[in-house]
Amino acid sequence: AHLVTAVHLEGFGATYVANARVPLPSYQAHVDLTRDAMTTPQGFLKAARAAQATVREVPQGAEVSFTVNSQAFIGVINANNEVDRVLTWADVQGRGDTQVETLSRNYEKTPNGVWFPTHITRSQGGQPALDLWLSSVHVETSEAPLLEREASPR
């Protein structure tokens, strides 16, 4: 299985300040995903399997829900077998339970055969918290991909 533990970002980006998108001329950032691993597609699927998640059909595809250490996770897997979104709740800045929604879009296949989203967004309490575009994903593994699917025309 693949576990994304960190993402290194370089280049042009944008951040949100008071509900406005402000361009940054250039930046370097290292995003630690260890605590948020269950909101990545691979991490979500691995945790769902381990927790013996409940699956039910919904108009968007399949809703997968489970709890780990008293924290609930609800995800939607779309018709292309892609993890579309993951919802959870967190105590953000001491304000109590705040909904955290992570959307994964624009999946592409890496040379290692892993499908990974090239656009990840996150909102906390309905406010933008992350807008991440990936130009490449490097996977170091000798194991079979966790996200496998048949090739389908797009």
mmCIF file with all atom_site columns, C-alpha atoms in Angstrom:
data_model
loop_
_atom_site.group_PDB
_atom_site.id
_atom_site.type_symbol
_atom_site.label_atom_id
_atom_site.label_alt_id
_atom_site.label_comp_id
_atom_site.label_asym_id
_atom_site.label_entity_id
_atom_site.label_seq_id
_atom_site.pdbx_PDB_ins_code
_atom_site.Cartn_x
_atom_site.Cartn_y
_atom_site.Cartn_z
_atom_site.occupancy
_atom_site.B_iso_or_equiv
_atom_site.pdbx_formal_charge
_atom_site.auth_seq_id
_atom_site.auth_comp_id
_atom_site.auth_asym_id
_atom_site.auth_atom_id
_atom_site.pdbx_PDB_model_num
ATOM 1   C CA . ALA A 1 1   ? 0.000   0.000  0.000   1.00 0.00 ? 1   ALA A CA 1
ATOM 2   C CA . HIS A 1 2   ? 1.076   3.578  -0.583  1.00 0.00 ? 2   HIS A CA 1
ATOM 3   C CA . LEU A 1 3   ? 1.071   6.172  2.174   1.00 0.00 ? 3   LEU A CA 1
ATOM 4   C CA . VAL A 1 4   ? 1.607   9.794  1.280   1.00 0.00 ? 4   VAL A CA 1
ATOM 5   C CA . THR A 1 5   ? 3.466   11.356 4.195   1.00 0.00 ? 5   THR A CA 1
ATOM 6   C CA . ALA A 1 6   ? 4.607   14.624 2.700   1.00 0.00 ? 6   ALA A CA 1
ATOM 7   C CA . VAL A 1 7   ? 4.257   16.842 -0.326  1.00 0.00 ? 7   VAL A CA 1
ATOM 8   C CA . HIS A 1 8   ? 6.950   19.242 -1.448  1.00 0.00 ? 8   HIS A CA 1
ATOM 9   C CA . LEU A 1 9   ? 5.704   22.265 -3.365  1.00 0.00 ? 9   LEU A CA 1
ATOM 10  C CA . GLU A 1 10  ? 7.689   24.651 -5.516  1.00 0.00 ? 10  GLU A CA 1
ATOM 11  C CA . GLY A 1 11  ? 6.719   27.383 -7.927  1.00 0.00 ? 11  GLY A CA 1
ATOM 12  C CA . PHE A 1 12  ? 3.812   29.744 -8.355  1.00 0.00 ? 12  PHE A CA 1
ATOM 13  C CA . GLY A 1 13  ? 0.819   29.414 -6.094  1.00 0.00 ? 13  GLY A CA 1
ATOM 14  C CA . ALA A 1 14  ? -2.004  31.198 -4.418  1.00 0.00 ? 14  ALA A CA 1
ATOM 15  C CA . THR A 1 15  ? -3.293  31.553 -0.910  1.00 0.00 ? 15  THR A CA 1
ATOM 16  C CA . TYR A 1 16  ? -6.562  32.743 0.519   1.00 0.00 ? 16  TYR A CA 1
ATOM 17  C CA . VAL A 1 17  ? -6.693  35.874 2.626   1.00 0.00 ? 17  VAL A CA 1
ATOM 18  C CA . ALA A 1 18  ? -10.060 37.209 3.803   1.00 0.00 ? 18  ALA A CA 1
ATOM 19  C CA . ASN A 1 19  ? -11.943 35.233 1.127   1.00 0.00 ? 19  ASN A CA 1
ATOM 20  C CA . ALA A 1 20  ? -9.760  36.617 -1.697  1.00 0.00 ? 20  ALA A CA 1
ATOM 21  C CA . ARG A 1 21  ? -7.267  34.623 -3.731  1.00 0.00 ? 21  ARG A CA 1
ATOM 22  C CA . VAL A 1 22  ? -3.871  36.315 -3.481  1.00 0.00 ? 22  VAL A CA 1
ATOM 23  C CA . PRO A 1 23  ? -1.129  35.175 -5.879  1.00 0.00 ? 23  PRO A CA 1
ATOM 24  C CA . LEU A 1 24  ? 2.275   34.389 -4.464  1.00 0.00 ? 24  LEU A CA 1
ATOM 25  C CA . PRO A 1 25  ? 5.156   35.074 -6.871  1.00 0.00 ? 25  PRO A CA 1
ATOM 26  C CA . SER A 1 26  ? 7.033   31.931 -5.853  1.00 0.00 ? 26  SER A CA 1
ATOM 27  C CA . TYR A 1 27  ? 7.309   29.727 -2.834  1.00 0.00 ? 27  TYR A CA 1
ATOM 28  C CA . GLN A 1 28  ? 8.573   26.494 -1.383  1.00 0.00 ? 28  GLN A CA 1
ATOM 29  C CA . ALA A 1 29  ? 6.534   24.583 1.153   1.00 0.00 ? 29  ALA A CA 1
ATOM 30  C CA . HIS A 1 30  ? 6.633   21.198 2.784   1.00 0.00 ? 30  HIS A CA 1
ATOM 31  C CA . VAL A 1 31  ? 3.144   19.999 3.746   1.00 0.00 ? 31  VAL A CA 1
ATOM 32  C CA . ASP A 1 32  ? 3.097   17.306 6.427   1.00 0.00 ? 32  ASP A CA 1
ATOM 33  C CA . LEU A 1 33  ? 0.236   14.935 5.669   1.00 0.00 ? 33  LEU A CA 1
ATOM 34  C CA . THR A 1 34  ? 0.940   12.387 8.384   1.00 0.00 ? 34  THR A CA 1
ATOM 35  C CA . ARG A 1 35  ? -1.892  13.662 10.560  1.00 0.00 ? 35  ARG A CA 1
ATOM 36  C CA . ASP A 1 36  ? -4.169  14.041 7.526   1.00 0.00 ? 36  ASP A CA 1
ATOM 37  C CA . ALA A 1 37  ? -3.261  10.756 5.839   1.00 0.00 ? 37  ALA A CA 1
ATOM 38  C CA . MET A 1 38  ? -6.826  9.463  6.006   1.00 0.00 ? 38  MET A CA 1
ATOM 39  C CA . THR A 1 39  ? -8.000  12.311 3.781   1.00 0.00 ? 39  THR A CA 1
ATOM 40  C CA . THR A 1 40  ? -5.702  11.312 0.911   1.00 0.00 ? 40  THR A CA 1
ATOM 41  C CA . PRO A 1 41  ? -7.287  8.794  -1.475  1.00 0.00 ? 41  PRO A CA 1
ATOM 42  C CA . GLN A 1 42  ? -4.845  6.000  -0.617  1.00 0.00 ? 42  GLN A CA 1
ATOM 43  C CA . GLY A 1 43  ? -4.953  6.713  3.109   1.00 0.00 ? 43  GLY A CA 1
ATOM 44  C CA . PHE A 1 44  ? -8.746  6.872  3.127   1.00 0.00 ? 44  PHE A CA 1
ATOM 45  C CA . LEU A 1 45  ? -9.112  3.509  1.362   1.00 0.00 ? 45  LEU A CA 1
ATOM 46  C CA . LYS A 1 46  ? -6.551  1.815  3.594   1.00 0.00 ? 46  LYS A CA 1
ATOM 47  C CA . ALA A 1 47  ? -8.217  3.144  6.769   1.00 0.00 ? 47  ALA A CA 1
ATOM 48  C CA . ALA A 1 48  ? -11.687 2.200  5.475   1.00 0.00 ? 48  ALA A CA 1
ATOM 49  C CA . ARG A 1 49  ? -10.560 -1.386 4.881   1.00 0.00 ? 49  ARG A CA 1
ATOM 50  C CA . ALA A 1 50  ? -8.949  -1.646 8.300   1.00 0.00 ? 50  ALA A CA 1
ATOM 51  C CA . ALA A 1 51  ? -12.015 -0.181 10.046  1.00 0.00 ? 51  ALA A CA 1
ATOM 52  C CA . GLN A 1 52  ? -14.455 -2.427 8.155   1.00 0.00 ? 52  GLN A CA 1
ATOM 53  C CA . ALA A 1 53  ? -16.286 0.605  6.810   1.00 0.00 ? 53  ALA A CA 1
ATOM 54  C CA . THR A 1 54  ? -19.953 0.781  5.958   1.00 0.00 ? 54  THR A CA 1
ATOM 55  C CA . VAL A 1 55  ? -20.711 1.281  2.252   1.00 0.00 ? 55  VAL A CA 1
ATOM 56  C CA . ARG A 1 56  ? -23.997 2.478  0.768   1.00 0.00 ? 56  ARG A CA 1
ATOM 57  C CA . GLU A 1 57  ? -25.027 3.641  -2.670  1.00 0.00 ? 57  GLU A CA 1
ATOM 58  C CA . VAL A 1 58  ? -25.679 7.358  -3.179  1.00 0.00 ? 58  VAL A CA 1
ATOM 59  C CA . PRO A 1 59  ? -26.416 9.345  -6.360  1.00 0.00 ? 59  PRO A CA 1
ATOM 60  C CA . GLN A 1 60  ? -22.713 10.316 -6.693  1.00 0.00 ? 60  GLN A CA 1
ATOM 61  C CA . GLY A 1 61  ? -21.483 6.705  -6.376  1.00 0.00 ? 61  GLY A CA 1
ATOM 62  C CA . ALA A 1 62  ? -20.726 4.958  -3.092  1.00 0.00 ? 62  ALA A CA 1
ATOM 63  C CA . GLU A 1 63  ? -20.575 6.524  0.349   1.00 0.00 ? 63  GLU A CA 1
ATOM 64  C CA . VAL A 1 64  ? -17.989 4.944  2.636   1.00 0.00 ? 64  VAL A CA 1
ATOM 65  C CA . SER A 1 65  ? -18.090 5.729  6.358   1.00 0.00 ? 65  SER A CA 1
ATOM 66  C CA . PHE A 1 66  ? -16.033 4.603  9.330   1.00 0.00 ? 66  PHE A CA 1
ATOM 67  C CA . THR A 1 67  ? -14.658 5.760  12.661  1.00 0.00 ? 67  THR A CA 1
ATOM 68  C CA . VAL A 1 68  ? -11.047 5.652  13.842  1.00 0.00 ? 68  VAL A CA 1
ATOM 69  C CA . ASN A 1 69  ? -10.194 6.629  17.418  1.00 0.00 ? 69  ASN A CA 1
ATOM 70  C CA . SER A 1 70  ? -13.601 8.339  17.847  1.00 0.00 ? 70  SER A CA 1
ATOM 71  C CA . GLN A 1 71  ? -13.115 10.410 14.683  1.00 0.00 ? 71  GLN A CA 1
ATOM 72  C CA . ALA A 1 72  ? -15.685 9.914  11.924  1.00 0.00 ? 72  ALA A CA 1
ATOM 73  C CA . PHE A 1 73  ? -14.759 9.864  8.233   1.00 0.00 ? 73  PHE A CA 1
ATOM 74  C CA . ILE A 1 74  ? -17.237 9.874  5.340   1.00 0.00 ? 74  ILE A CA 1
ATOM 75  C CA . GLY A 1 75  ? -16.034 9.594  1.767   1.00 0.00 ? 75  GLY A CA 1
ATOM 76  C CA . VAL A 1 76  ? -17.606 9.383  -1.662  1.00 0.00 ? 76  VAL A CA 1
ATOM 77  C CA . ILE A 1 77  ? -16.189 7.125  -4.357  1.00 0.00 ? 77  ILE A CA 1
ATOM 78  C CA . ASN A 1 78  ? -17.456 8.176  -7.776  1.00 0.00 ? 78  ASN A CA 1
ATOM 79  C CA . ALA A 1 79  ? -18.399 6.110  -10.846 1.00 0.00 ? 79  ALA A CA 1
ATOM 80  C CA . ASN A 1 80  ? -14.725 6.113  -11.990 1.00 0.00 ? 80  ASN A CA 1
ATOM 81  C CA . ASN A 1 81  ? -13.706 4.448  -8.683  1.00 0.00 ? 81  ASN A CA 1
ATOM 82  C CA . GLU A 1 82  ? -11.977 7.659  -7.559  1.00 0.00 ? 82  GLU A CA 1
ATOM 83  C CA . VAL A 1 83  ? -12.159 8.989  -4.017  1.00 0.00 ? 83  VAL A CA 1
ATOM 84  C CA . ASP A 1 84  ? -14.035 12.197 -4.787  1.00 0.00 ? 84  ASP A CA 1
ATOM 85  C CA . ARG A 1 85  ? -14.321 13.725 -1.324  1.00 0.00 ? 85  ARG A CA 1
ATOM 86  C CA . VAL A 1 86  ? -13.628 12.974 2.325   1.00 0.00 ? 86  VAL A CA 1
ATOM 87  C CA . LEU A 1 87  ? -15.458 14.637 5.202   1.00 0.00 ? 87  LEU A CA 1
ATOM 88  C CA . THR A 1 88  ? -14.334 14.626 8.797   1.00 0.00 ? 88  THR A CA 1
ATOM 89  C CA . TRP A 1 89  ? -14.631 16.929 11.780  1.00 0.00 ? 89  TRP A CA 1
ATOM 90  C CA . ALA A 1 90  ? -11.857 18.518 13.804  1.00 0.00 ? 90  ALA A CA 1
ATOM 91  C CA . ASP A 1 91  ? -11.379 20.968 16.640  1.00 0.00 ? 91  ASP A CA 1
ATOM 92  C CA . VAL A 1 92  ? -10.020 23.886 14.592  1.00 0.00 ? 92  VAL A CA 1
ATOM 93  C CA . GLN A 1 93  ? -8.430  26.630 16.688  1.00 0.00 ? 93  GLN A CA 1
ATOM 94  C CA . GLY A 1 94  ? -10.441 25.642 19.771  1.00 0.00 ? 94  GLY A CA 1
ATOM 95  C CA . ARG A 1 95  ? -13.825 26.268 18.123  1.00 0.00 ? 95  ARG A CA 1
ATOM 96  C CA . GLY A 1 96  ? -15.126 22.730 18.591  1.00 0.00 ? 96  GLY A CA 1
ATOM 97  C CA . ASP A 1 97  ? -16.219 20.360 15.851  1.00 0.00 ? 97  ASP A CA 1
ATOM 98  C CA . THR A 1 98  ? -15.641 21.983 12.472  1.00 0.00 ? 98  THR A CA 1
ATOM 99  C CA . GLN A 1 99  ? -16.334 20.162 9.225   1.00 0.00 ? 99  GLN A CA 1
ATOM 100 C CA . VAL A 1 100 ? -13.208 19.536 7.159   1.00 0.00 ? 100 VAL A CA 1
ATOM 101 C CA . GLU A 1 101 ? -13.896 18.588 3.534   1.00 0.00 ? 101 GLU A CA 1
ATOM 102 C CA . THR A 1 102 ? -11.139 17.415 1.196   1.00 0.00 ? 102 THR A CA 1
ATOM 103 C CA . LEU A 1 103 ? -11.919 17.179 -2.533  1.00 0.00 ? 103 LEU A CA 1
ATOM 104 C CA . SER A 1 104 ? -9.723  15.176 -4.918  1.00 0.00 ? 104 SER A CA 1
ATOM 105 C CA . ARG A 1 105 ? -10.048 15.958 -8.622  1.00 0.00 ? 105 ARG A CA 1
ATOM 106 C CA . ASN A 1 106 ? -8.359  15.469 -12.003 1.00 0.00 ? 106 ASN A CA 1
ATOM 107 C CA . TYR A 1 107 ? -6.895  11.992 -11.425 1.00 0.00 ? 107 TYR A CA 1
ATOM 108 C CA . GLU A 1 108 ? -3.906  10.899 -13.489 1.00 0.00 ? 108 GLU A CA 1
ATOM 109 C CA . LYS A 1 109 ? -1.946  7.671  -13.532 1.00 0.00 ? 109 LYS A CA 1
ATOM 110 C CA . THR A 1 110 ? 1.676   7.772  -12.353 1.00 0.00 ? 110 THR A CA 1
ATOM 111 C CA . PRO A 1 111 ? 4.380   5.730  -14.113 1.00 0.00 ? 111 PRO A CA 1
ATOM 112 C CA . ASN A 1 112 ? 4.102   3.303  -11.144 1.00 0.00 ? 112 ASN A CA 1
ATOM 113 C CA . GLY A 1 113 ? 0.426   2.666  -11.960 1.00 0.00 ? 113 GLY A CA 1
ATOM 114 C CA . VAL A 1 114 ? -0.993  4.668  -9.055  1.00 0.00 ? 114 VAL A CA 1
ATOM 115 C CA . TRP A 1 115 ? -3.985  6.906  -9.763  1.00 0.00 ? 115 TRP A CA 1
ATOM 116 C CA . PHE A 1 116 ? -3.567  10.185 -7.903  1.00 0.00 ? 116 PHE A CA 1
ATOM 117 C CA . PRO A 1 117 ? -5.479  13.474 -8.019  1.00 0.00 ? 117 PRO A CA 1
ATOM 118 C CA . THR A 1 118 ? -3.675  16.455 -9.507  1.00 0.00 ? 118 THR A CA 1
ATOM 119 C CA . HIS A 1 119 ? -6.012  18.924 -7.768  1.00 0.00 ? 119 HIS A CA 1
ATOM 120 C CA . ILE A 1 120 ? -6.739  18.705 -4.038  1.00 0.00 ? 120 ILE A CA 1
ATOM 121 C CA . THR A 1 121 ? -8.767  21.309 -2.188  1.00 0.00 ? 121 THR A CA 1
ATOM 122 C CA . ARG A 1 122 ? -9.706  21.485 1.464   1.00 0.00 ? 122 ARG A CA 1
ATOM 123 C CA . SER A 1 123 ? -12.162 23.653 3.311   1.00 0.00 ? 123 SER A CA 1
ATOM 124 C CA . GLN A 1 124 ? -12.594 24.033 7.057   1.00 0.00 ? 124 GLN A CA 1
ATOM 125 C CA . GLY A 1 125 ? -15.922 25.279 8.287   1.00 0.00 ? 125 GLY A CA 1
ATOM 126 C CA . GLY A 1 126 ? -16.847 26.195 4.711   1.00 0.00 ? 126 GLY A CA 1
ATOM 127 C CA . GLN A 1 127 ? -13.775 28.421 4.264   1.00 0.00 ? 127 GLN A CA 1
ATOM 128 C CA . PRO A 1 128 ? -10.941 27.570 1.828   1.00 0.00 ? 128 PRO A CA 1
ATOM 129 C CA . ALA A 1 129 ? -7.939  26.103 3.634   1.00 0.00 ? 129 ALA A CA 1
ATOM 130 C CA . LEU A 1 130 ? -5.922  24.446 0.840   1.00 0.00 ? 130 LEU A CA 1
ATOM 131 C CA . ASP A 1 131 ? -5.847  24.629 -2.958  1.00 0.00 ? 131 ASP A CA 1
ATOM 132 C CA . LEU A 1 132 ? -3.144  22.292 -4.218  1.00 0.00 ? 132 LEU A CA 1
ATOM 133 C CA . TRP A 1 133 ? -2.300  21.533 -7.857  1.00 0.00 ? 133 TRP A CA 1
ATOM 134 C CA . LEU A 1 134 ? 0.192   18.725 -8.416  1.00 0.00 ? 134 LEU A CA 1
ATOM 135 C CA . SER A 1 135 ? 2.293   18.618 -11.561 1.00 0.00 ? 135 SER A CA 1
ATOM 136 C CA . SER A 1 136 ? 3.773   15.207 -10.750 1.00 0.00 ? 136 SER A CA 1
ATOM 137 C CA . VAL A 1 137 ? 3.615   12.492 -8.128  1.00 0.00 ? 137 VAL A CA 1
ATOM 138 C CA . HIS A 1 138 ? 6.581   10.249 -7.413  1.00 0.00 ? 138 HIS A CA 1
ATOM 139 C CA . VAL A 1 139 ? 5.818   6.931  -5.732  1.00 0.00 ? 139 VAL A CA 1
ATOM 140 C CA . GLU A 1 140 ? 8.558   4.869  -4.161  1.00 0.00 ? 140 GLU A CA 1
ATOM 141 C CA . THR A 1 141 ? 7.231   1.355  -3.777  1.00 0.00 ? 141 THR A CA 1
ATOM 142 C CA . SER A 1 142 ? 7.587   -2.209 -4.872  1.00 0.00 ? 142 SER A CA 1
ATOM 143 C CA . GLU A 1 143 ? 4.021   -3.117 -3.876  1.00 0.00 ? 143 GLU A CA 1
ATOM 144 C CA . ALA A 1 144 ? 0.888   -3.203 -6.021  1.00 0.00 ? 144 ALA A CA 1
ATOM 145 C CA . PRO A 1 145 ? -1.026  0.084  -6.203  1.00 0.00 ? 145 PRO A CA 1
ATOM 146 C CA . LEU A 1 146 ? -3.780  0.573  -3.636  1.00 0.00 ? 146 LEU A CA 1
ATOM 147 C CA . LEU A 1 147 ? -5.929  2.512  -6.090  1.00 0.00 ? 147 LEU A CA 1
ATOM 148 C CA . GLU A 1 148 ? -6.383  0.191  -9.024  1.00 0.00 ? 148 GLU A CA 1
ATOM 149 C CA . ARG A 1 149 ? -8.923  0.539  -11.778 1.00 0.00 ? 149 ARG A CA 1
ATOM 150 C CA . GLU A 1 150 ? -9.454  -0.447 -15.348 1.00 0.00 ? 150 GLU A CA 1
ATOM 151 C CA . ALA A 1 151 ? -8.319  1.987  -17.981 1.00 0.00 ? 151 ALA A CA 1
ATOM 152 C CA . SER A 1 152 ? -11.342 3.916  -19.182 1.00 0.00 ? 152 SER A CA 1
ATOM 153 C CA . PRO A 1 153 ? -11.599 6.521  -21.923 1.00 0.00 ? 153 PRO A CA 1
ATOM 154 C CA . ARG A 1 154 ? -12.003 10.070 -20.687 1.00 0.00 ? 154 ARG A CA 1
#
